[in-house]
Coordinates of C-alpha atoms in Angstrom, one line a residue:
Chain A
X133 CA 76.0 112.1 221.3
X134 CA 73.4 115.4 222.4
X135 CA 70.6 112.8 222.1
X136 CA 68.8 114.8 225.0
X137 CA 67.8 117.4 222.2
X138 CA 66.7 115.3 219.6
X139 CA 62.9 116.4 219.2
X140 CA 60.1 113.4 218.9
X141 CA 59.8 113.8 215.1
X142 CA 63.3 112.8 214.7
X143 CA 63.7 110.0 217.4
X144 CA 60.5 108.8 215.3
X145 CA 62.2 109.0 211.7
X146 CA 65.6 106.9 213.5
X147 CA 63.8 103.5 212.7
X148 CA 62.9 104.3 209.5
X149 CA 66.4 105.1 208.3
X150 CA 67.7 101.6 210.2
X151 CA 65.1 100.2 207.9
X152 CA 66.2 101.4 204.9
X153 CA 69.9 101.4 205.5
X154 CA 69.4 97.3 206.8
X155 CA 68.0 97.0 203.0
X156 CA 70.9 98.5 201.5
X157 CA 72.8 96.6 203.2
X158 CA 71.0 93.4 202.3
X159 CA 71.4 94.8 198.7
X160 CA 75.8 95.0 199.4
X161 CA 75.5 99.1 199.2
X162 CA 78.4 100.4 201.1
X163 CA 78.3 104.0 200.5
X164 CA 74.6 106.3 200.0
X165 CA 74.2 110.2 200.0
X166 CA 71.4 111.7 201.6
X167 CA 69.6 112.3 198.5
X168 CA 69.3 108.6 197.5
X169 CA 68.6 108.5 202.2
X170 CA 66.2 111.2 200.8
X171 CA 64.4 108.9 197.7
X172 CA 64.3 105.9 199.9
X173 CA 63.0 107.4 202.6
X174 CA 60.4 110.5 201.0
X175 CA 62.0 112.5 203.8
X176 CA 64.5 115.8 202.3
X177 CA 68.0 115.6 202.1
X178 CA 68.4 118.4 204.4
X179 CA 66.0 117.0 206.9
X180 CA 68.0 113.5 206.7
X181 CA 71.1 116.0 207.1
X182 CA 69.3 117.8 210.5
X183 CA 68.4 114.5 211.7
X184 CA 71.6 112.7 212.3
X185 CA 73.3 115.6 212.9
X186 CA 71.4 115.9 216.2
X187 CA 73.9 112.5 216.9
X188 CA 77.0 113.1 215.4
X189 CA 78.5 113.5 211.8
X190 CA 78.1 110.5 209.9
X191 CA 78.9 111.5 206.4
X192 CA 81.5 112.2 204.0
X193 CA 80.8 115.6 202.2
X194 CA 80.7 114.5 199.0
X195 CA 80.8 110.7 199.2
X196 CA 78.0 110.7 201.7
X197 CA 77.0 107.8 204.6
X198 CA 79.0 104.4 204.9
X199 CA 75.6 102.1 205.4
X200 CA 76.9 99.8 208.0
X201 CA 78.7 102.5 210.2
X202 CA 75.6 104.8 209.8
X203 CA 73.7 101.4 210.6
X204 CA 75.9 101.1 214.2
X205 CA 75.6 104.4 215.2
X206 CA 71.8 103.7 214.8
X207 CA 71.5 101.1 216.3
X208 CA 73.4 102.5 219.2
X209 CA 71.3 105.8 219.1
X210 CA 68.2 104.0 219.3
X211 CA 69.1 101.5 221.7
X212 CA 69.1 97.8 219.6
X213 CA 73.1 97.3 220.0
X214 CA 71.8 95.2 222.0
X215 CA 68.4 93.0 221.9
X216 CA 65.5 95.0 224.4
X217 CA 63.6 92.7 226.2
X218 CA 59.7 93.8 226.1
X219 CA 56.2 92.0 227.4
X220 CA 53.0 92.3 225.9
X221 CA 50.0 93.0 228.4
X222 CA 46.9 91.5 227.4
X223 CA 47.0 88.7 225.2
X224 CA 43.2 89.2 223.3
X225 CA 43.3 89.4 219.8
X226 CA 45.6 92.6 220.1
X227 CA 48.1 91.4 221.9
X228 CA 48.4 88.3 219.7
X229 CA 48.3 90.2 216.2
X230 CA 50.9 92.9 218.0
X231 CA 53.5 89.4 219.3
X232 CA 52.8 87.7 216.2
X233 CA 53.9 90.8 214.2
X234 CA 57.1 91.7 216.2
X235 CA 58.1 88.3 216.5
X236 CA 58.2 88.4 212.4
X237 CA 58.7 92.0 212.2
X238 CA 61.9 93.0 214.7
X239 CA 65.1 91.5 215.0
X240 CA 65.9 93.8 217.8
X241 CA 63.8 93.0 220.5
X242 CA 62.4 89.6 222.0
X243 CA 59.1 89.6 223.6
X244 CA 60.2 87.6 226.9
X245 CA 56.3 87.1 228.4
X246 CA 52.9 87.4 227.5
X247 CA 49.8 88.6 230.3
X248 CA 46.6 87.5 230.2
X249 CA 43.8 86.9 233.0
X250 CA 42.1 84.8 230.6
X251 CA 43.1 80.8 231.6
X252 CA 42.7 79.8 228.2
X253 CA 45.8 81.5 227.2
X254 CA 48.0 80.4 229.7
X255 CA 50.0 78.4 227.5
X256 CA 53.3 78.6 225.7
X257 CA 52.0 80.2 222.4
X258 CA 53.6 81.6 219.2
X259 CA 57.5 80.7 218.9
X260 CA 58.0 79.5 222.3
X261 CA 56.2 82.6 224.2
X262 CA 55.5 82.3 227.2
X263 CA 52.1 83.8 228.5
X264 CA 52.0 84.1 232.4
X265 CA 49.1 85.6 234.5
X266 CA 49.0 88.9 235.4
X267 CA 50.1 87.9 239.0
X268 CA 52.9 86.9 237.6
X269 CA 53.7 90.2 236.5
X270 CA 56.0 91.9 238.8
X271 CA 58.0 88.6 239.2
X272 CA 58.8 88.4 235.3
X273 CA 59.3 92.1 235.2
X274 CA 61.8 91.7 237.7
X275 CA 63.7 88.1 236.9
X276 CA 64.0 89.4 233.0
X277 CA 64.4 93.4 234.2
X278 CA 62.2 94.2 231.3
X279 CA 62.3 98.3 230.8
X280 CA 59.8 98.1 227.9
X281 CA 56.0 97.0 227.3
X282 CA 53.6 97.1 225.2
X283 CA 50.0 97.3 226.7
X284 CA 46.5 96.0 225.0
X285 CA 44.7 95.3 228.2
X286 CA 40.7 97.0 228.5
X287 CA 40.8 100.8 229.5
X288 CA 39.6 100.5 232.6
X289 CA 42.2 98.5 234.3
X290 CA 44.6 100.1 231.8
X291 CA 46.2 102.6 235.0
X292 CA 45.8 99.6 237.7
X293 CA 48.4 97.6 235.6
X294 CA 50.4 100.9 234.4
X295 CA 51.1 101.3 238.6
X296 CA 52.5 97.9 238.4
X297 CA 54.6 98.3 236.0
X298 CA 56.2 102.0 237.3
X299 CA 56.4 99.8 240.2
X300 CA 58.9 97.3 238.7
X301 CA 60.8 99.5 237.1
X302 CA 59.2 99.4 233.7
X303 CA 60.2 103.1 231.7
X304 CA 58.4 102.9 228.5
X305 CA 54.9 101.7 227.2
X306 CA 53.3 101.5 224.1
X307 CA 49.8 101.9 225.5
X308 CA 46.9 100.5 223.4
X309 CA 44.4 100.6 225.9
X310 CA 42.3 104.0 225.2
X311 CA 42.6 106.1 228.0
X312 CA 44.9 108.6 229.2
X313 CA 47.8 107.1 231.7
X314 CA 49.2 109.2 234.7
X315 CA 52.9 107.8 235.5
X316 CA 55.8 109.7 237.9
X317 CA 58.6 111.6 235.7
X318 CA 60.9 109.5 234.1
X319 CA 58.1 106.9 232.3
X320 CA 57.6 107.5 228.9
X321 CA 54.0 106.3 227.8
X322 CA 53.4 106.5 223.2
X323 CA 49.4 106.0 222.9
X324 CA 49.2 103.7 220.0
X325 CA 45.6 104.8 220.0
X326 CA 43.9 103.0 216.8
X327 CA 40.4 104.9 217.5
X328 CA 42.8 108.4 217.9
X329 CA 44.7 107.2 214.4
X330 CA 41.6 106.0 212.6
X331 CA 39.8 108.9 213.0
X332 CA 42.4 111.9 212.2
X333 CA 42.9 109.5 209.1
X334 CA 39.2 110.3 208.2
X335 CA 40.1 114.3 209.0
X336 CA 42.2 114.0 205.9
X337 CA 40.0 111.6 203.7
X338 CA 37.7 114.1 203.1
X339 CA 38.0 115.4 199.6
X340 CA 39.7 119.3 199.9
X341 CA 41.8 117.7 202.9
X342 CA 43.4 115.3 201.4
X343 CA 45.0 117.3 198.8
X344 CA 45.6 120.1 201.6
X345 CA 47.5 118.9 204.3
X346 CA 49.2 115.9 201.9
X347 CA 52.7 115.0 203.4
Chain B
X166 CA 36.7 127.1 208.9
X167 CA 40.1 127.0 207.5
X168 CA 40.8 123.7 208.2
X169 CA 43.1 123.5 205.7
X170 CA 45.7 125.6 207.9
X171 CA 45.1 122.9 210.4
X172 CA 48.7 121.4 211.3
X173 CA 48.7 117.7 211.5
X174 CA 49.7 117.6 215.1
X175 CA 46.5 119.7 216.0
X176 CA 43.9 117.2 214.0
X177 CA 45.9 114.4 215.9
X178 CA 44.5 116.2 218.7
X179 CA 40.8 116.6 217.9
X180 CA 39.7 113.5 218.1
X181 CA 41.3 113.3 222.0
X182 CA 39.1 116.1 222.8
X183 CA 35.9 114.3 220.7
X184 CA 36.5 111.5 223.4
X185 CA 37.0 113.2 226.3
X186 CA 33.5 115.2 225.6
X187 CA 31.9 111.9 225.2
X188 CA 32.6 111.3 228.5
X189 CA 31.5 114.6 230.0
X190 CA 28.3 114.8 228.0
X191 CA 27.8 110.9 229.2
X192 CA 28.7 112.1 233.0
X193 CA 25.6 115.2 232.1
X194 CA 28.7 118.6 232.3
X195 CA 26.9 120.9 230.3
X196 CA 30.0 123.1 229.8
X197 CA 33.6 122.7 230.8
X198 CA 36.2 125.4 230.9
X199 CA 39.2 124.7 228.8
X200 CA 41.7 124.1 232.0
X201 CA 38.9 121.4 233.1
X202 CA 39.6 120.3 229.7
X203 CA 43.1 120.7 229.6
X204 CA 43.1 118.4 233.3
X205 CA 41.3 115.5 231.0
X206 CA 43.6 115.3 228.1
X207 CA 47.0 116.2 229.5
X208 CA 47.2 119.6 226.9
X209 CA 47.5 123.0 227.8
X210 CA 44.6 125.2 228.3
X211 CA 46.1 127.4 225.8
X212 CA 47.1 124.7 223.4
X213 CA 43.6 123.9 223.5
X214 CA 42.2 127.2 223.1
X215 CA 44.5 127.6 219.9
X216 CA 43.8 124.4 218.2
X217 CA 40.0 124.7 218.4
X218 CA 40.5 128.3 217.4
X219 CA 41.7 126.6 213.9
X220 CA 38.2 126.2 213.7
X221 CA 36.4 129.0 214.7
X222 CA 35.0 130.5 218.1
X223 CA 33.7 127.8 220.2
X224 CA 33.9 128.8 223.8
X225 CA 32.6 132.3 225.2
X226 CA 35.0 133.9 227.6
X227 CA 34.8 133.6 231.0
X228 CA 32.3 130.4 231.0
X229 CA 34.1 128.2 228.8
X230 CA 33.0 125.1 226.0
X231 CA 29.4 123.8 225.5
X232 CA 30.2 120.2 225.8
X233 CA 27.0 119.1 223.3
X234 CA 28.1 122.1 221.2
X235 CA 31.8 121.7 220.9
X236 CA 31.2 117.8 220.2
X237 CA 28.6 117.9 217.5
X238 CA 31.4 120.9 215.6
X239 CA 34.2 118.3 216.1
X240 CA 31.8 116.1 214.9
X241 CA 31.9 118.0 211.6
X242 CA 34.7 119.1 211.4
X243 CA 36.9 116.0 212.1
X244 CA 34.1 114.6 209.3
X245 CA 32.3 112.3 211.6
X246 CA 29.0 113.9 211.2
X247 CA 27.9 111.2 209.0
X248 CA 29.2 107.8 209.7
X249 CA 32.4 106.7 207.6
X250 CA 32.6 103.7 206.1
X251 CA 36.0 102.1 205.8
X252 CA 37.5 98.2 205.0
X253 CA 40.4 96.2 206.3
X254 CA 42.6 94.6 204.1
X255 CA 44.5 91.6 205.0
X256 CA 42.4 89.7 207.4
X257 CA 45.4 87.8 209.5
X258 CA 45.3 88.7 213.3
X259 CA 46.0 92.3 213.1
X260 CA 43.2 92.5 210.4
X261 CA 41.5 90.6 212.4
X262 CA 42.4 92.4 216.0
X263 CA 41.8 96.0 214.4
X264 CA 38.4 94.7 213.3
X265 CA 37.0 93.9 216.4
X266 CA 38.8 96.9 218.1
X267 CA 37.2 99.1 216.1
X268 CA 33.7 97.7 216.4
X269 CA 33.5 98.1 219.4
X270 CA 35.8 101.0 220.3
X271 CA 34.6 104.0 217.7
X272 CA 30.8 104.2 217.1
X273 CA 31.7 106.8 214.4
X274 CA 33.0 104.7 211.6
X275 CA 32.0 101.4 209.5
X276 CA 33.7 98.3 208.7
X277 CA 32.3 97.6 205.4
X278 CA 33.8 95.0 204.4
X279 CA 37.7 92.8 205.3
X280 CA 39.4 91.0 202.3
X281 CA 41.6 88.4 202.3
X282 CA 43.5 86.2 200.1
X283 CA 42.9 82.9 202.7
X284 CA 39.9 81.3 201.4
X285 CA 39.4 79.9 204.9
X286 CA 38.9 83.4 206.1
X287 CA 36.1 84.1 203.4
X288 CA 33.2 83.6 205.4
X289 CA 30.7 86.2 207.6
X290 CA 32.3 87.1 210.6
X291 CA 32.9 90.0 214.0
X292 CA 29.4 91.0 214.4
X293 CA 28.3 89.9 210.7
X294 CA 31.2 91.7 208.9
X295 CA 31.1 90.4 205.4
X296 CA 34.8 88.8 205.1
X297 CA 36.0 88.7 200.7
X298 CA 38.5 87.4 198.5
X299 CA 41.1 90.2 196.8
X300 CA 39.0 90.0 193.1
X301 CA 36.3 91.2 195.5
X302 CA 37.9 95.0 196.1
X303 CA 36.9 97.0 193.4
X304 CA 33.4 96.3 193.3
X305 CA 33.1 96.9 196.9
X306 CA 35.0 100.0 197.5
X307 CA 32.8 101.6 194.5
X308 CA 29.6 100.1 195.2
X309 CA 29.9 100.8 198.8
X310 CA 31.6 104.6 197.8
X311 CA 34.5 103.5 200.5
X312 CA 37.3 106.3 200.9
X313 CA 39.1 105.2 204.6
X314 CA 40.9 101.6 204.3
X315 CA 43.2 99.9 206.4
X316 CA 45.5 97.9 205.0
X317 CA 47.5 94.9 206.7
X318 CA 48.3 92.7 204.0
X319 CA 52.7 92.0 203.5
X320 CA 54.6 94.4 203.0
X321 CA 55.3 92.6 199.2
X322 CA 52.1 93.3 197.9
X323 CA 51.1 96.3 199.4
X324 CA 51.6 99.0 196.5
X325 CA 49.8 96.5 194.1
X326 CA 47.0 96.5 196.5
X327 CA 47.4 100.9 197.3
X328 CA 47.7 100.7 193.3
X329 CA 43.9 99.2 193.5
X330 CA 42.8 101.2 196.6
X331 CA 43.8 104.7 194.7
X332 CA 42.5 103.3 191.5
X333 CA 39.1 103.1 193.0
X334 CA 38.8 106.0 194.5
X335 CA 40.2 105.7 198.3
X336 CA 41.5 108.7 199.8
X337 CA 42.9 107.7 203.0
X338 CA 45.1 104.9 203.9
X339 CA 45.9 103.5 207.3
X340 CA 49.1 101.4 206.0
X341 CA 50.6 98.8 208.4
X342 CA 52.1 98.0 206.2
X343 CA 56.4 97.9 206.8
X344 CA 56.6 99.4 203.4
X345 CA 56.5 103.1 201.9
X346 CA 53.7 103.4 199.8
X347 CA 53.3 105.7 196.6
X348 CA 50.2 107.5 196.5
X349 CA 49.4 110.3 194.4
X350 CA 48.3 114.4 195.3
X351 CA 45.1 113.8 197.5
X352 CA 45.7 110.1 198.2
X353 CA 46.5 110.7 202.1
X354 CA 48.5 107.8 203.5
X355 CA 49.0 107.2 207.9
X356 CA 51.9 104.8 208.1
X357 CA 51.2 103.3 211.4
X358 CA 54.3 101.2 211.2
X359 CA 54.2 99.4 215.0
X360 CA 58.0 98.4 214.1
X361 CA 59.0 102.0 214.2
X362 CA 56.4 102.7 217.2
X363 CA 58.2 100.3 219.2
X364 CA 61.7 101.3 217.8
X365 CA 61.5 104.9 218.8
X366 CA 59.6 103.6 222.2
X367 CA 63.4 101.9 223.2
X368 CA 65.1 104.9 222.4
X369 CA 62.8 106.5 225.2
X370 CA 63.4 103.5 227.5
X371 CA 67.1 104.3 228.2
X372 CA 67.5 105.4 231.3
X373 CA 68.3 109.2 230.2
X374 CA 66.1 109.6 227.4
X375 CA 62.5 108.9 229.1
X376 CA 63.9 111.6 231.8
X377 CA 65.1 114.2 228.8
X378 CA 62.3 113.6 226.6
X379 CA 58.6 112.6 228.6
X380 CA 55.9 114.7 227.0

């Protein structure tokens, strides 16, 4: 598997394939063609074949993909074959929403803790989630050996929080704070800025644009 | 302005430029070079020049960009020169978080209503936001002439809600429901699936990956 070669656009599609496979397996579908996978995902069959080819040859020409086999491979490729521990920093409305959202919808990851400065938030919440004060951040990251963090703190404090995360070995950050974060080589930041999402959406909401740029 | 030619990746960067310009103008910076803009955004100066070139020539060779002028142009290009009305459908934790998030952080859009089936939610909330029952959806969209919707309803009901949105003239949907939505030509759906975001992030959290694919 030459995973390094896979572009971000491909990596973004892997979880989509995984979800489809989960559904198919739930419906006892054992084999799926890239054409059917295409109907389910909305990506072209060729796109799907190309995407998967980055990681190996998983299909049998003519017959298609074995759903369970492909699912196992995808879990390994994405890194979901073992449950991933994550922390949520900032337990305001967004932090709470993300936590609940994730608890309900994502079997592959476990939120091992949330962090906030508001003393009123410092209690066990949602399905036994522990909410810690910010000064417990280093301790929990190291004790739980966490590599992935979701950041929902205010922009003004985001960088100083990130510095603590990096210091303690976090290698991937999903950042909801509307600010540019500085991280060293080897730490991946994905900016999930909802304002940006919304503003670029508005671009497409304009009459001709929607039609012109629909994907 | 040949806006149709601009790829999604470019469109996604426009709001980033806008935010930087807002900050610069707040700091009374009147002229900015693409190099400085590059330092602020993290995109290369060449990338920035190429991005803006899709929409016209805004800079003066040697001197750079007039911040206020470029900001005005960007507002027009993105469609933020007039305030955009949006609705939020589903007023659970995520809907509430997005609403508050937006109210605080986005001066260019106005949430004119939220919709939920939970009778307990049907009251005026956050900064006078009106929360309606789902059966008011068509009425409000038409009365307010809304084109943009944020969808945070459960996956099972997402498509039927989308059909109502499309029927009533919504042209852009930010979809948080983890399901594939079917829309006609001219209706743009941006899937902001947090599970997908998180799973692709986990891919990068693995030792070699972060280093290999950091951007």
